[in-house]
Amino acid sequence: METTERGRTTELFESLGGTVADGFPAIHSPVYRTGTGTAYLKAPGVVMLSKPQVNVRGLGDFLEGFDPELGFPAYIDDPTELPDSSQLCKTAGQLCYASFGPRRTTNENAAAYFERLTSAGHGSVLEHASFSFLLYGISRSVTHELVRHRAGVGISQVSQRYVSGSVLRFVERPEYQDDGELHRLFEERVDRAAAEYEEMAGRLLERQERGEALLDAEYRTDARKKVQQTSRSLLPNETEAPMMFTGNVRALRHIVEMRADEHAESEIRTLAVRLFLCLVRTDPILFGDYQLQSLPDGTHKVTTKYRKA
């Protein structure tokens, strides 16, 4: 990644309140409340919780098992340190050609190595490195789109069937935030949704506890679950639906390319840009071919010459 581009991504990361703790980046999102106390968020929160950890020296015995004249053991003594995710994918790629000797591409030239792979569409080695994120401050509208990305990802999403209204929060779309009237209508709407949910849940539970077989629940826990699964039918698409999202680099690149595009829906584009900022902060080599660009509405998009690697 060029110095100018790195500076641009760093500037945006920091302007959004991005932080890095023990090598794990995060962009948190504050919680707001309506006048009656209904909680809502205005932007996605993205927290990296897991990333690769590589032990290149573990190759030692394997490399020493070849003809000494090949010079393979020197592979583990490369003086240039790479991000673990880059190191893992580079080692995987070089294993394909037993490229461990002195004529190999060294770590110093790793960026050029990955550029050759991505430009040729040879992205399979990128599937070895995975990252896990907590995504919150995202609405049901966003998650309905995000869960369509299945190849190379793992998703665990909050179940509004199993959680109570005590953790109910909502998400305000960007279009409402700078318009006083739209913002007022949003707050009124989520206040009403939260109140109707609680009223419905309370009424259903009350009838169940009186012994009415309204929800056909045998035990109290089962009753609460069935109350919640019925009450959730009232919740709008603006309801927050946090998830744990894990993806390999190839899959994450595809998501960034599709969802951080200027033609993507605005809410999911905001999420994808923040996801990219955390990824490039962690590994500027595997995500170094991307460029961050401003859009007329003040938001951003992410582009690359090497799509669909």
mmCIF file of C-alpha atoms in Angstrom:
data_model
loop_
_atom_site.group_PDB
_atom_site.id
_atom_site.type_symbol
_atom_site.label_atom_id
_atom_site.label_comp_id
_atom_site.label_asym_id
_atom_site.label_seq_id
_atom_site.Cartn_x
_atom_site.Cartn_y
_atom_site.Cartn_z
ATOM 1 C CA MET A 1 0.000 0.000 0.000
ATOM 2 C CA GLU A 2 1.393 3.404 -1.001
ATOM 3 C CA THR A 3 2.194 5.891 1.744
ATOM 4 C CA THR A 4 -0.466 8.377 0.598
ATOM 5 C CA GLU A 5 -3.193 5.727 0.559
ATOM 6 C CA ARG A 6 -2.107 4.388 3.939
ATOM 7 C CA GLY A 7 -2.340 7.887 5.342
ATOM 8 C CA ARG A 8 -5.843 8.303 3.944
ATOM 9 C CA THR A 9 -7.120 5.087 5.507
ATOM 10 C CA THR A 10 -5.421 5.870 8.817
ATOM 11 C CA GLU A 11 -6.963 9.336 8.873
ATOM 12 C CA LEU A 12 -10.471 7.981 8.325
ATOM 13 C CA PHE A 13 -9.961 5.170 10.845
ATOM 14 C CA GLU A 14 -8.923 7.646 13.509
ATOM 15 C CA SER A 15 -11.648 10.183 12.624
ATOM 16 C CA LEU A 16 -14.238 7.454 13.235
ATOM 17 C CA GLY A 17 -12.794 6.849 16.687
ATOM 18 C CA GLY A 18 -10.875 3.743 15.673
ATOM 19 C CA THR A 19 -8.560 2.223 18.258
ATOM 20 C CA VAL A 20 -6.055 -0.626 18.321
ATOM 21 C CA ALA A 21 -5.572 -2.708 21.467
ATOM 22 C CA ASP A 22 -2.945 -5.464 21.495
ATOM 23 C CA GLY A 23 -2.946 -5.473 17.690
ATOM 24 C CA PHE A 24 -6.732 -5.771 17.358
ATOM 25 C CA PRO A 25 -8.467 -2.789 15.717
ATOM 26 C CA ALA A 26 -11.981 -1.664 16.555
ATOM 27 C CA ILE A 27 -14.369 1.087 15.551
ATOM 28 C CA HIS A 28 -16.990 1.392 18.267
ATOM 29 C CA SER A 29 -20.377 3.028 17.955
ATOM 30 C CA PRO A 30 -21.989 5.086 20.737
ATOM 31 C CA VAL A 31 -25.478 4.323 22.037
ATOM 32 C CA TYR A 32 -28.144 7.047 22.045
ATOM 33 C CA ARG A 33 -31.532 7.161 23.757
ATOM 34 C CA THR A 34 -34.848 8.747 22.957
ATOM 35 C CA GLY A 35 -36.587 10.936 25.488
ATOM 36 C CA THR A 36 -38.373 7.885 26.869
ATOM 37 C CA GLY A 37 -35.187 5.824 27.059
ATOM 38 C CA THR A 38 -35.345 3.633 23.943
ATOM 39 C CA ALA A 39 -31.772 2.747 22.915
ATOM 40 C CA TYR A 40 -30.518 3.159 19.369
ATOM 41 C CA LEU A 41 -27.274 3.485 17.395
ATOM 42 C CA LYS A 42 -26.378 5.578 14.372
ATOM 43 C CA ALA A 43 -23.505 3.603 12.841
ATOM 44 C CA PRO A 44 -22.026 0.095 12.801
ATOM 45 C CA GLY A 45 -19.576 -1.021 15.437
ATOM 46 C CA VAL A 46 -16.795 -3.285 14.134
ATOM 47 C CA VAL A 47 -14.521 -5.109 16.583
ATOM 48 C CA MET A 48 -11.854 -7.576 15.441
ATOM 49 C CA LEU A 49 -11.774 -10.453 17.916
ATOM 50 C CA SER A 50 -9.590 -13.016 16.176
ATOM 51 C CA LYS A 51 -6.817 -13.083 13.576
ATOM 52 C CA PRO A 52 -4.184 -15.612 12.417
ATOM 53 C CA GLN A 53 -1.198 -16.540 14.533
ATOM 54 C CA VAL A 54 1.570 -18.233 12.559
ATOM 55 C CA ASN A 55 4.571 -20.306 13.645
ATOM 56 C CA VAL A 56 6.829 -20.373 10.590
ATOM 57 C CA ARG A 57 9.553 -22.130 12.568
ATOM 58 C CA GLY A 58 7.241 -25.094 12.750
ATOM 59 C CA LEU A 59 8.321 -25.788 9.155
ATOM 60 C CA GLY A 60 11.875 -26.467 10.297
ATOM 61 C CA ASP A 61 11.908 -30.283 10.424
ATOM 62 C CA PHE A 62 9.924 -30.480 7.199
ATOM 63 C CA LEU A 63 12.365 -28.244 5.311
ATOM 64 C CA GLU A 64 15.416 -30.017 6.702
ATOM 65 C CA GLY A 65 14.136 -33.287 5.250
ATOM 66 C CA PHE A 66 15.136 -32.215 1.720
ATOM 67 C CA ASP A 67 18.504 -32.161 -0.031
ATOM 68 C CA PRO A 68 20.683 -29.652 1.880
ATOM 69 C CA GLU A 69 21.862 -28.167 -1.422
ATOM 70 C CA LEU A 70 18.347 -26.809 -1.982
ATOM 71 C CA GLY A 71 18.825 -24.433 0.949
ATOM 72 C CA PHE A 72 15.238 -24.813 2.164
ATOM 73 C CA PRO A 73 15.904 -24.341 5.933
ATOM 74 C CA ALA A 74 16.875 -20.699 5.305
ATOM 75 C CA TYR A 75 13.220 -20.010 4.569
ATOM 76 C CA ILE A 76 12.387 -19.655 8.261
ATOM 77 C CA ASP A 77 15.173 -17.103 8.787
ATOM 78 C CA ASP A 78 13.787 -14.470 6.412
ATOM 79 C CA PRO A 79 14.681 -11.171 8.154
ATOM 80 C CA THR A 80 11.557 -9.307 6.993
ATOM 81 C CA GLU A 81 8.583 -9.788 9.300
ATOM 82 C CA LEU A 82 5.133 -9.964 7.764
ATOM 83 C CA PRO A 83 1.654 -9.767 9.294
ATOM 84 C CA ASP A 84 0.717 -13.307 10.294
ATOM 85 C CA SER A 85 -2.106 -13.425 7.775
ATOM 86 C CA SER A 86 0.245 -12.476 4.916
ATOM 87 C CA GLN A 87 2.876 -14.919 6.119
ATOM 88 C CA LEU A 88 0.372 -17.768 6.263
ATOM 89 C CA CYS A 89 -0.979 -17.132 2.756
ATOM 90 C CA LYS A 90 2.489 -16.600 1.291
ATOM 91 C CA THR A 91 3.763 -19.849 2.792
ATOM 92 C CA ALA A 92 0.713 -21.677 1.451
ATOM 93 C CA GLY A 93 1.349 -20.308 -2.024
ATOM 94 C CA GLN A 94 5.049 -21.138 -1.987
ATOM 95 C CA LEU A 95 4.341 -24.666 -0.810
ATOM 96 C CA CYS A 96 2.475 -25.227 -4.077
ATOM 97 C CA TYR A 97 5.766 -24.902 -5.963
ATOM 98 C CA ALA A 98 8.166 -25.985 -3.208
ATOM 99 C CA SER A 99 9.527 -22.459 -3.496
ATOM 100 C CA PHE A 100 11.577 -22.404 -0.286
ATOM 101 C CA GLY A 101 15.086 -22.022 -1.715
ATOM 102 C CA PRO A 102 17.238 -18.938 -2.301
ATOM 103 C CA ARG A 103 15.477 -18.068 -5.574
ATOM 104 C CA ARG A 104 12.099 -17.758 -3.868
ATOM 105 C CA THR A 105 10.208 -14.499 -3.456
ATOM 106 C CA THR A 106 11.364 -13.225 -0.087
ATOM 107 C CA ASN A 107 9.176 -11.487 2.463
ATOM 108 C CA GLU A 108 10.604 -8.153 1.399
ATOM 109 C CA ASN A 109 8.768 -8.567 -1.915
ATOM 110 C CA ALA A 110 5.567 -10.033 -0.479
ATOM 111 C CA ALA A 111 3.399 -7.156 -1.741
ATOM 112 C CA ALA A 112 4.500 -7.778 -5.337
ATOM 113 C CA TYR A 113 3.972 -11.524 -4.837
ATOM 114 C CA PHE A 114 0.357 -11.036 -3.778
ATOM 115 C CA GLU A 115 -0.229 -8.496 -6.525
ATOM 116 C CA ARG A 116 0.726 -11.141 -9.086
ATOM 117 C CA LEU A 117 -1.694 -13.601 -7.479
ATOM 118 C CA THR A 118 -4.644 -11.223 -7.223
ATOM 119 C CA SER A 119 -4.140 -9.763 -10.694
ATOM 120 C CA ALA A 120 -4.250 -13.285 -12.120
ATOM 121 C CA GLY A 121 -7.297 -14.234 -10.032
ATOM 122 C CA HIS A 122 -5.371 -16.915 -8.127
ATOM 123 C CA GLY A 123 -6.963 -16.173 -4.771
ATOM 124 C CA SER A 124 -7.259 -19.672 -3.329
ATOM 125 C CA VAL A 125 -4.249 -19.207 -1.041
ATOM 126 C CA LEU A 126 -6.077 -16.269 0.571
ATOM 127 C CA GLU A 127 -8.578 -18.720 2.013
ATOM 128 C CA HIS A 128 -6.084 -19.896 4.661
ATOM 129 C CA ALA A 129 -6.233 -16.695 6.732
ATOM 130 C CA SER A 130 -9.436 -15.818 8.588
ATOM 131 C CA PHE A 131 -10.594 -12.953 10.791
ATOM 132 C CA SER A 132 -13.496 -12.819 13.248
ATOM 133 C CA PHE A 133 -15.476 -9.686 14.083
ATOM 134 C CA LEU A 134 -18.217 -8.584 16.394
ATOM 135 C CA LEU A 135 -20.575 -6.495 14.268
ATOM 136 C CA TYR A 136 -23.157 -4.410 16.112
ATOM 137 C CA GLY A 137 -25.178 -1.295 15.423
ATOM 138 C CA ILE A 138 -26.442 -3.068 12.316
ATOM 139 C CA SER A 139 -30.109 -3.452 11.467
ATOM 140 C CA ARG A 140 -32.087 -6.462 10.374
ATOM 141 C CA SER A 141 -32.099 -4.902 6.883
ATOM 142 C CA VAL A 142 -28.304 -5.106 6.774
ATOM 143 C CA THR A 143 -28.074 -8.606 8.191
ATOM 144 C CA HIS A 144 -30.593 -9.894 5.648
ATOM 145 C CA GLU A 145 -28.094 -8.848 2.967
ATOM 146 C CA LEU A 146 -24.949 -9.822 4.825
ATOM 147 C CA VAL A 147 -26.008 -13.415 5.481
ATOM 148 C CA ARG A 148 -26.216 -13.948 1.722
ATOM 149 C CA HIS A 149 -22.415 -14.163 1.776
ATOM 150 C CA ARG A 150 -21.983 -17.835 2.637
ATOM 151 C CA ALA A 151 -18.816 -19.110 0.951
ATOM 152 C CA GLY A 152 -15.850 -18.811 3.285
ATOM 153 C CA VAL A 153 -17.759 -17.257 6.192
ATOM 154 C CA GLY A 154 -19.279 -18.240 9.522
ATOM 155 C CA ILE A 155 -22.142 -16.307 11.135
ATOM 156 C CA SER A 156 -23.687 -16.385 14.614
ATOM 157 C CA GLN A 157 -26.470 -13.823 14.933
ATOM 158 C CA VAL A 158 -28.550 -12.756 17.928
ATOM 159 C CA SER A 159 -31.824 -14.653 18.133
ATOM 160 C CA GLN A 160 -34.767 -12.410 18.893
ATOM 161 C CA ARG A 161 -36.607 -15.608 19.716
ATOM 162 C CA TYR A 162 -34.311 -16.288 22.679
ATOM 163 C CA VAL A 163 -33.562 -12.787 24.000
ATOM 164 C CA SER A 164 -35.958 -10.513 25.821
ATOM 165 C CA GLY A 165 -36.937 -6.926 25.218
ATOM 166 C CA SER A 166 -34.392 -5.819 27.832
ATOM 167 C CA VAL A 167 -31.663 -5.874 25.138
ATOM 168 C CA LEU A 168 -33.803 -4.370 22.395
ATOM 169 C CA ARG A 169 -32.045 -1.595 20.460
ATOM 170 C CA PHE A 170 -32.593 0.048 17.082
ATOM 171 C CA VAL A 171 -30.511 1.563 14.273
ATOM 172 C CA GLU A 172 -31.113 4.971 12.733
ATOM 173 C CA ARG A 173 -30.420 5.139 9.012
ATOM 174 C CA PRO A 174 -27.962 7.799 7.787
ATOM 175 C CA GLU A 175 -30.697 9.568 5.806
ATOM 176 C CA TYR A 176 -32.630 10.393 8.984
ATOM 177 C CA GLN A 177 -29.781 11.743 11.063
ATOM 178 C CA ASP A 178 -29.372 15.175 9.450
ATOM 179 C CA ASP A 179 -33.066 15.841 8.924
ATOM 180 C CA GLY A 180 -34.836 17.044 12.048
ATOM 181 C CA GLU A 181 -38.264 15.831 11.000
ATOM 182 C CA LEU A 182 -37.101 12.388 9.839
ATOM 183 C CA HIS A 183 -35.083 12.012 13.036
ATOM 184 C CA ARG A 184 -38.118 12.919 15.155
ATOM 185 C CA LEU A 185 -40.283 10.410 13.293
ATOM 186 C CA PHE A 186 -37.610 7.723 13.750
ATOM 187 C CA GLU A 187 -37.482 8.253 17.516
ATOM 188 C CA GLU A 188 -41.267 8.198 17.763
ATOM 189 C CA ARG A 189 -41.392 5.023 15.672
ATOM 190 C CA VAL A 190 -38.849 3.080 17.737
ATOM 191 C CA ASP A 191 -40.443 4.250 20.995
ATOM 192 C CA ARG A 192 -43.741 2.897 19.710
ATOM 193 C CA ALA A 193 -42.165 -0.372 18.500
ATOM 194 C CA ALA A 194 -40.478 -0.975 21.860
ATOM 195 C CA ALA A 195 -43.678 -0.205 23.775
ATOM 196 C CA GLU A 196 -45.805 -2.444 21.552
ATOM 197 C CA TYR A 197 -43.286 -5.279 21.903
ATOM 198 C CA GLU A 198 -43.353 -5.048 25.700
ATOM 199 C CA GLU A 199 -47.132 -4.795 25.763
ATOM 200 C CA MET A 200 -47.539 -7.823 23.513
ATOM 201 C CA ALA A 201 -44.961 -9.879 25.427
ATOM 202 C CA GLY A 202 -46.512 -8.978 28.767
ATOM 203 C CA ARG A 203 -50.017 -9.837 27.640
ATOM 204 C CA LEU A 204 -48.988 -13.186 26.140
ATOM 205 C CA LEU A 205 -46.961 -14.179 29.211
ATOM 206 C CA GLU A 206 -49.774 -13.167 31.539
ATOM 207 C CA ARG A 207 -52.241 -15.382 29.700
ATOM 208 C CA GLN A 208 -49.753 -18.230 29.612
ATOM 209 C CA GLU A 209 -49.130 -18.014 33.363
ATOM 210 C CA ARG A 210 -52.864 -18.089 34.004
ATOM 211 C CA GLY A 211 -52.819 -21.565 32.539
ATOM 212 C CA GLU A 212 -54.185 -20.785 29.081
ATOM 213 C CA ALA A 213 -52.557 -23.024 26.478
ATOM 214 C CA LEU A 214 -52.244 -20.045 24.181
ATOM 215 C CA LEU A 215 -48.685 -20.809 23.125
ATOM 216 C CA ASP A 216 -48.569 -24.500 23.947
ATOM 217 C CA ALA A 217 -45.562 -24.076 26.239
ATOM 218 C CA GLU A 218 -44.871 -26.774 28.787
ATOM 219 C CA TYR A 219 -42.286 -24.998 30.961
ATOM 220 C CA ARG A 220 -41.727 -21.393 31.990
ATOM 221 C CA THR A 221 -38.531 -21.029 29.924
ATOM 222 C CA ASP A 222 -40.300 -22.469 26.925
ATOM 223 C CA ALA A 223 -43.174 -20.079 27.547
ATOM 224 C CA ARG A 224 -40.883 -17.047 27.528
ATOM 225 C CA LYS A 225 -39.255 -18.260 24.308
ATOM 226 C CA LYS A 226 -42.622 -18.640 22.628
ATOM 227 C CA VAL A 227 -43.748 -15.257 23.918
ATOM 228 C CA GLN A 228 -40.655 -13.640 22.426
ATOM 229 C CA GLN A 229 -40.910 -15.447 19.101
ATOM 230 C CA THR A 230 -44.484 -14.197 18.780
ATOM 231 C CA SER A 231 -43.740 -10.650 19.923
ATOM 232 C CA ARG A 232 -40.800 -10.223 17.554
ATOM 233 C CA SER A 233 -43.256 -10.126 14.658
ATOM 234 C CA LEU A 234 -43.873 -6.496 15.663
ATOM 235 C CA LEU A 235 -40.240 -5.454 15.344
ATOM 236 C CA PRO A 236 -39.264 -3.299 12.341
ATOM 237 C CA ASN A 237 -36.246 -3.722 10.064
ATOM 238 C CA GLU A 238 -34.627 -0.915 12.089
ATOM 239 C CA THR A 239 -34.128 -3.335 14.989
ATOM 240 C CA GLU A 240 -30.464 -3.990 15.816
ATOM 241 C CA ALA A 241 -29.281 -7.542 15.059
ATOM 242 C CA PRO A 242 -25.629 -7.951 16.168
ATOM 243 C CA MET A 243 -23.588 -10.905 14.960
ATOM 244 C CA MET A 244 -20.252 -12.649 15.150
ATOM 245 C CA PHE A 245 -18.863 -12.727 11.625
ATOM 246 C CA THR A 246 -15.858 -14.795 10.544
ATOM 247 C CA GLY A 247 -14.461 -14.812 7.032
ATOM 248 C CA ASN A 248 -11.346 -15.853 5.202
ATOM 249 C CA VAL A 249 -9.428 -13.193 3.299
ATOM 250 C CA ARG A 250 -10.790 -14.216 -0.080
ATOM 251 C CA ALA A 251 -14.366 -13.982 1.167
ATOM 252 C CA LEU A 252 -13.723 -10.703 2.998
ATOM 253 C CA ARG A 253 -12.207 -9.170 -0.129
ATOM 254 C CA HIS A 254 -15.335 -10.127 -2.063
ATOM 255 C CA ILE A 255 -17.564 -8.566 0.594
ATOM 256 C CA VAL A 256 -15.561 -5.321 0.533
ATOM 257 C CA GLU A 257 -15.712 -5.200 -3.254
ATOM 258 C CA MET A 258 -19.465 -5.811 -3.353
ATOM 259 C CA ARG A 259 -20.634 -3.888 -0.307
ATOM 260 C CA ALA A 260 -18.183 -0.952 -0.145
ATOM 261 C CA ASP A 261 -19.121 -0.089 -3.714
ATOM 262 C CA GLU A 262 -20.849 3.218 -4.455
ATOM 263 C CA HIS A 263 -23.896 1.355 -5.782
ATOM 264 C CA ALA A 264 -24.347 -0.647 -2.575
ATOM 265 C CA GLU A 265 -27.083 0.244 -0.101
ATOM 266 C CA SER A 266 -25.825 3.075 2.134
ATOM 267 C CA GLU A 267 -26.105 1.319 5.495
ATOM 268 C CA ILE A 268 -24.236 -1.809 4.425
ATOM 269 C CA ARG A 269 -21.658 0.305 2.575
ATOM 270 C CA THR A 270 -20.869 2.101 5.836
ATOM 271 C CA LEU A 271 -20.363 -1.282 7.496
ATOM 272 C CA ALA A 272 -18.158 -2.595 4.676
ATOM 273 C CA VAL A 273 -15.931 0.498 4.737
ATOM 274 C CA ARG A 274 -15.405 0.134 8.495
ATOM 275 C CA LEU A 275 -14.699 -3.563 8.041
ATOM 276 C CA PHE A 276 -12.088 -2.687 5.410
ATOM 277 C CA LEU A 277 -10.464 -0.069 7.660
ATOM 278 C CA CYS A 278 -9.946 -2.673 10.391
ATOM 279 C CA LEU A 279 -8.623 -5.249 7.916
ATOM 280 C CA VAL A 280 -6.142 -2.952 6.189
ATOM 281 C CA ARG A 281 -4.973 -1.715 9.584
ATOM 282 C CA THR A 282 -4.125 -5.322 10.490
ATOM 283 C CA ASP A 283 -2.700 -6.425 7.145
ATOM 284 C CA PRO A 284 -1.744 -3.645 4.711
ATOM 285 C CA ILE A 285 -0.282 -6.238 2.325
ATOM 286 C CA LEU A 286 -3.271 -8.505 1.680
ATOM 287 C CA PHE A 287 -5.561 -5.457 1.469
ATOM 288 C CA GLY A 288 -2.995 -3.042 0.085
ATOM 289 C CA ASP A 289 -4.363 -2.932 -3.450
ATOM 290 C CA TYR A 290 -7.554 -1.172 -2.346
ATOM 291 C CA GLN A 291 -8.161 2.543 -2.607
ATOM 292 C CA LEU A 292 -10.442 4.583 -0.387
ATOM 293 C CA GLN A 293 -12.410 7.262 -2.242
ATOM 294 C CA SER A 294 -14.834 9.947 -1.079
ATOM 295 C CA LEU A 295 -18.363 10.167 -2.445
ATOM 296 C CA PRO A 296 -20.365 13.385 -2.999
ATOM 297 C CA ASP A 297 -22.549 12.732 0.070
ATOM 298 C CA GLY A 298 -19.508 12.645 2.361
ATOM 299 C CA THR A 299 -19.406 8.856 2.667
ATOM 300 C CA HIS A 300 -16.761 6.590 1.143
ATOM 301 C CA LYS A 301 -16.271 3.674 -1.204
ATOM 302 C CA VAL A 302 -13.435 1.188 -1.655
ATOM 303 C CA THR A 303 -12.101 0.098 -5.043
ATOM 304 C CA THR A 304 -9.392 -2.162 -6.464
ATOM 305 C CA LYS A 305 -8.053 -3.111 -9.879
ATOM 306 C CA TYR A 306 -8.028 -6.765 -8.852
ATOM 307 C CA ARG A 307 -11.632 -7.764 -8.198
ATOM 308 C CA LYS A 308 -12.689 -11.375 -7.662
ATOM 309 C CA ALA A 309 -9.234 -12.672 -6.709
#
